[in-house]
Amino acid sequence: MYVSYPGPNQRVCNFDGCDGTALPETQECLEHANETSFDEFIDSIRPGDSIAFRGTQIHADRFHRILSALRDERGEIKLGDASFQKSVFLGHISFDTASIQGNCTFSGVTFTKTASFSRIHFSERAIFLGTEFNAPAKFAKITFDKIAFFRGAVFHDAVIFTEIDMQEGVKFAGARFVKTARFTEATFQGRASFKQCQFENATFESCRFKSGLSFSESETTGSFKISAAYVTGSLNASQAKFRADCQFGPVLSTHEINATDSLWEGRTTLSIAAPRMDLSWSRFNDSLRVNARHATLTCEGTRFDTSSILAGAFELRFSNSTGSGVLDEQQIPEGSIRDLPSISTFRGADLSNLTLVDIDLSKCYFIESHNLDKVIMDGDVRFASTPPKRITWKNPIQSRFWTTRKVVVEEQHWRANTDESRDWPMPRRSPSARKPMTAESVANVYRSLRRSQEESKNQPGAADFYYGEMEMRRHAKNLPVSERLIISLYWAISGYGLRASRSILSLVLLTFTTSWLAYSFGFSKNSPTYLQTTVHYLENLVSLRSATLQGVQVNTFGASLNIFLKVVGPVFLGLSVLAVRNRVRR
């Protein structure tokens, strides 16, 4: 027998005020049919038949008698299409072991007591639009061959989804989980959407999402935990709000984790393995720790209101109700595997409470960030380096010898746009800064990084940033020519007090040049040899009293050279000592 879906021509119950679908061969719905009519209906249905009860109250005892009548010889419940639109289930309802071959509709249904859906097979669409569960609900070991809709559903009590297999995805958009929602060992072959959902407490353990996962615009007022989750595609948590403590991970995404413009009010741990993670314009009100593997993090406009740590992780371990272990990273694309996670930008971010540990900053834009001087760096924090030496034998003037040091990507960007610096690579990603990249702005970045290292008592680590700051000041257009000239001399003579070899070489050249000038023009008669002159001036350089050469008369020019060397020479020696101290001091 086939019972059709209720439609505009479908017979309805003749009971006053009742719009429920009438049973076949009667004028009453399931609620108002007498026992004789109901028994006749039970005798008329066979396994595999379709049923339709719309707009009526369904008592548990009668409903279970219907399911018993639909059992085949193997004890399995077989249904065709099933429609329960706008009906109310009274009592404890169990759909366990049912196999529904057609479309199944629970739109607008209310379950007053517990509802159990265990070991069910939905061959076609399962529709729970606006369904209300007023008592605990359980969905266990279910297979959905087609897409399932839970849009607008309301779970007033705890709900469990365990070991479910959804072949074409699920849409929970706009659903409300008033108490605990738990998803355990679920597999979503299609895209899983929890967009605009409201959770009290939510847990996702050992779930697999084969076509992406979305928590966009969702809100969780209690704890949120997702552990040992594998997402093929993107995980979208943009504009989501997490009002309490959150354990987000370990989670693996093969494409991207998007958490832009999200709000995290409780203590938060993000343990992720993905090619990219975007935290732009997100806000973390309480402590944050990010344990990242391989990912490039984007932190444009991110706010870290309390102590926060962005760290690279050696491995991501998990422990939950399904077991414990290490997150399997074989699904990460080969081209995205890196030994350290990286950061692409901090533009507009407040870094006053941030600590960076074991992370790659070689492609990170710091320009227009706030409180960069307060950031703490620990462990293996990497920056870009200057280009390698380039020697042109045919035209030695075109050779380039760049001092090996740490550089920020802003300097790379600035130098790549100048005519003099063809050796500097143009960064792949241009900054979205509102102001043009200038030497002055890059100098401010270096100054903040230097202060950050000095506050951490890492003087050798601050040296390279000081060198970069002075380099940018040397090229700054807003400084007077005289000041730029002094800085240029400071650079040429001693590498800003950081290159001992340059200071020593400058002292040697000064000594030999002064000796040659004295040998050529500094004696009135009986000029000594050049070697004697050099030794004489070296003695005067290292001694407090001026030495004299017997039988030699020094003219005014020679005496002036001697005074000049005694004044300038110790300065060069001091710069050499300063350079060594800056490299070895603690």
XYZ file of C-alpha atoms in Angstrom, residues 275-534:
260
model
C 48.553 25.810 4.689
C 46.927 29.075 5.815
C 45.040 30.559 8.763
C 43.467 34.014 8.679
C 42.879 35.739 12.036
C 42.407 39.217 10.569
C 40.329 41.621 12.650
C 39.660 38.965 15.271
C 39.662 39.788 18.968
C 40.942 37.625 21.815
C 39.742 38.945 25.176
C 41.442 36.308 27.313
C 44.660 34.330 27.031
C 45.454 32.786 23.661
C 47.903 30.143 22.536
C 48.238 29.185 18.889
C 50.131 25.957 18.162
C 50.608 25.943 14.413
C 52.065 23.497 11.941
C 53.011 24.588 8.398
C 50.500 27.437 8.365
C 50.947 30.990 7.131
C 49.089 33.151 9.660
C 47.480 36.448 8.708
C 46.969 38.755 11.692
C 45.875 42.032 10.151
C 44.062 44.141 12.718
C 44.032 41.326 15.281
C 43.607 42.342 18.924
C 45.372 40.419 21.684
C 43.889 41.902 24.872
C 45.848 39.704 27.295
C 48.921 37.486 27.208
C 48.985 35.604 23.887
C 51.440 33.216 22.258
C 51.860 32.351 18.582
C 54.120 29.320 18.411
C 55.316 26.664 16.057
C 54.655 23.106 17.179
C 56.768 19.995 16.713
C 53.643 17.834 16.594
C 49.971 18.122 17.489
C 48.762 15.600 20.057
C 45.168 14.973 21.062
C 43.366 13.153 23.837
C 39.583 12.771 23.915
C 36.876 10.208 24.591
C 37.726 8.313 21.399
C 41.409 7.878 22.222
C 44.703 9.756 22.043
C 47.538 10.149 19.599
C 49.261 12.484 17.147
C 47.419 14.308 14.388
C 48.137 12.651 11.033
C 49.435 15.326 8.642
C 49.641 13.254 5.459
C 46.728 15.173 3.940
C 48.638 18.471 3.991
C 49.603 19.361 0.374
C 53.272 18.678 -0.256
C 53.933 22.256 -1.396
C 52.598 23.623 1.892
C 54.817 21.593 4.232
C 57.221 23.844 6.174
C 59.399 23.242 9.196
C 58.098 26.422 10.855
C 54.807 28.284 10.552
C 55.022 31.829 9.232
C 53.168 35.117 9.565
C 52.290 37.273 6.576
C 51.238 40.538 8.235
C 50.586 42.303 11.517
C 49.257 45.495 9.917
C 46.885 47.249 12.283
C 47.364 44.630 15.023
C 48.042 45.483 18.668
C 51.098 43.451 19.685
C 51.561 44.698 23.251
C 50.673 41.305 24.779
C 52.119 39.012 22.119
C 54.908 36.432 22.337
C 56.310 34.770 19.214
C 57.974 31.361 19.581
C 59.587 29.246 16.834
C 58.054 31.108 13.933
C 59.121 32.436 10.522
C 58.838 36.212 10.078
C 60.820 36.437 6.850
C 57.728 37.491 4.874
C 55.873 39.350 7.613
C 54.821 42.989 7.220
C 55.036 44.895 10.514
C 54.283 48.332 9.119
C 51.351 50.150 10.766
C 51.211 47.646 13.626
C 50.851 48.949 17.181
C 53.186 48.413 20.158
C 55.647 46.406 18.115
C 58.334 47.369 20.624
C 56.537 45.289 23.283
C 56.443 42.006 21.360
C 58.529 39.164 22.837
C 60.473 36.747 20.636
C 61.724 33.398 21.847
C 63.128 30.273 20.293
C 63.789 30.000 16.568
C 62.341 33.253 15.201
C 63.514 33.746 11.630
C 63.839 36.855 9.502
C 64.867 37.339 5.905
C 68.505 37.975 5.062
C 70.393 40.342 2.796
C 71.113 39.225 -0.789
C 74.279 37.199 -1.411
C 77.424 38.872 -2.624
C 77.534 39.568 -6.358
C 80.951 39.968 -7.992
C 81.166 41.230 -11.587
C 84.688 40.687 -12.863
C 84.163 42.526 -16.149
C 82.906 45.616 -14.341
C 83.936 45.509 -10.662
C 82.067 48.748 -9.977
C 78.794 46.856 -10.414
C 79.760 44.303 -7.763
C 77.673 44.264 -4.600
C 78.777 43.283 -1.113
C 75.815 43.338 1.278
C 76.501 43.010 4.993
C 74.945 39.752 6.208
C 72.146 40.597 8.659
C 68.477 40.110 9.431
C 66.114 42.234 7.365
C 62.371 42.821 7.440
C 60.233 42.417 4.367
C 59.488 46.169 4.373
C 63.144 46.858 3.568
C 63.068 44.269 0.801
C 59.987 45.947 -0.621
C 61.536 49.421 -0.366
C 64.895 48.435 -1.874
C 63.317 46.433 -4.695
C 61.594 49.639 -5.794
C 64.803 51.707 -5.840
C 67.119 51.959 -8.827
C 70.246 51.193 -6.812
C 69.171 47.799 -5.464
C 68.622 45.342 -8.264
C 69.750 42.458 -6.070
C 66.804 42.641 -3.675
C 63.855 40.403 -4.522
C 60.395 41.939 -4.704
C 58.230 40.248 -2.045
C 55.420 38.167 -3.489
C 52.784 39.857 -1.395
C 52.505 43.624 -1.501
C 51.354 45.245 1.733
C 47.870 46.684 1.934
C 49.220 49.640 3.890
C 47.410 52.925 3.596
C 50.694 54.875 3.493
C 53.464 54.549 0.881
C 56.537 52.547 1.834
C 59.312 54.990 2.752
C 62.723 54.690 4.351
C 61.370 56.560 7.378
C 58.534 54.088 7.935
C 60.903 51.125 7.573
C 63.256 52.748 10.093
C 60.372 52.930 12.563
C 59.796 49.173 12.162
C 63.470 48.442 12.846
C 63.473 50.816 15.825
C 60.519 49.040 17.414
C 62.056 45.597 16.856
C 65.345 46.835 18.349
C 63.591 48.113 21.448
C 61.747 44.824 21.737
C 65.018 42.908 21.822
C 66.623 45.377 24.217
C 63.673 45.044 26.613
C 64.259 41.284 26.530
C 67.949 41.871 27.382
C 68.939 40.408 24.028
C 71.537 42.961 22.962
C 73.174 40.805 20.257
C 69.718 40.144 18.796
C 69.028 43.880 18.707
C 72.233 44.606 16.773
C 70.905 43.682 13.332
C 67.742 45.703 13.881
C 69.861 48.696 14.910
C 71.901 48.276 11.729
C 68.700 48.197 9.651
C 67.359 51.265 11.466
C 70.530 53.239 10.709
C 70.515 52.062 7.084
C 67.011 53.406 6.600
C 67.929 56.667 8.350
C 70.869 57.013 5.989
C 68.441 56.900 3.074
C 65.668 58.925 4.724
C 64.655 62.036 2.787
C 63.397 63.922 5.818
C 66.815 64.172 7.509
C 69.155 67.116 6.892
C 72.008 66.479 4.492
C 74.547 67.084 7.247
C 73.021 64.405 9.478
C 72.846 61.923 6.621
C 76.504 62.648 5.879
C 77.478 61.912 9.479
C 75.476 58.671 9.414
C 77.139 57.706 6.124
C 80.591 58.227 7.646
C 79.533 56.188 10.688
C 78.440 53.405 8.313
C 81.605 53.502 6.201
C 84.023 53.607 9.124
C 82.515 51.061 11.530
C 79.225 49.693 10.200
C 77.329 51.765 12.791
C 79.581 50.504 15.556
C 78.702 46.880 14.773
C 81.429 45.776 12.342
C 84.768 45.449 14.149
C 86.592 44.384 10.998
C 85.519 47.573 9.241
C 86.762 49.726 12.131
C 90.123 47.938 12.237
C 90.512 48.167 8.473
C 89.660 51.870 8.608
C 92.285 52.364 11.342
C 94.919 50.527 9.300
C 94.130 52.562 6.195
C 94.194 55.777 8.228
C 97.567 54.883 9.742
C 99.197 53.978 6.440
C 97.703 56.981 4.666
C 98.832 59.356 7.411
C 102.302 57.783 7.376
C 102.587 58.235 3.623
C 101.510 61.861 3.806
C 104.039 62.472 6.598
C 106.762 60.613 4.691
C 106.083 62.730 1.616
C 105.357 66.154 3.118
C 105.791 66.089 6.880
C 109.581 66.453 7.389
C 111.801 69.455 6.792
C 115.072 67.563 6.332
C 116.618 64.152 6.805
C 113.353 62.360 6.003
C 113.157 58.839 7.487
C 112.094 55.792 5.493
C 108.420 55.012 5.005
C 108.694 52.069 7.400
C 110.275 54.234 10.069
C 107.566 56.844 9.570
C 104.812 54.227 9.950
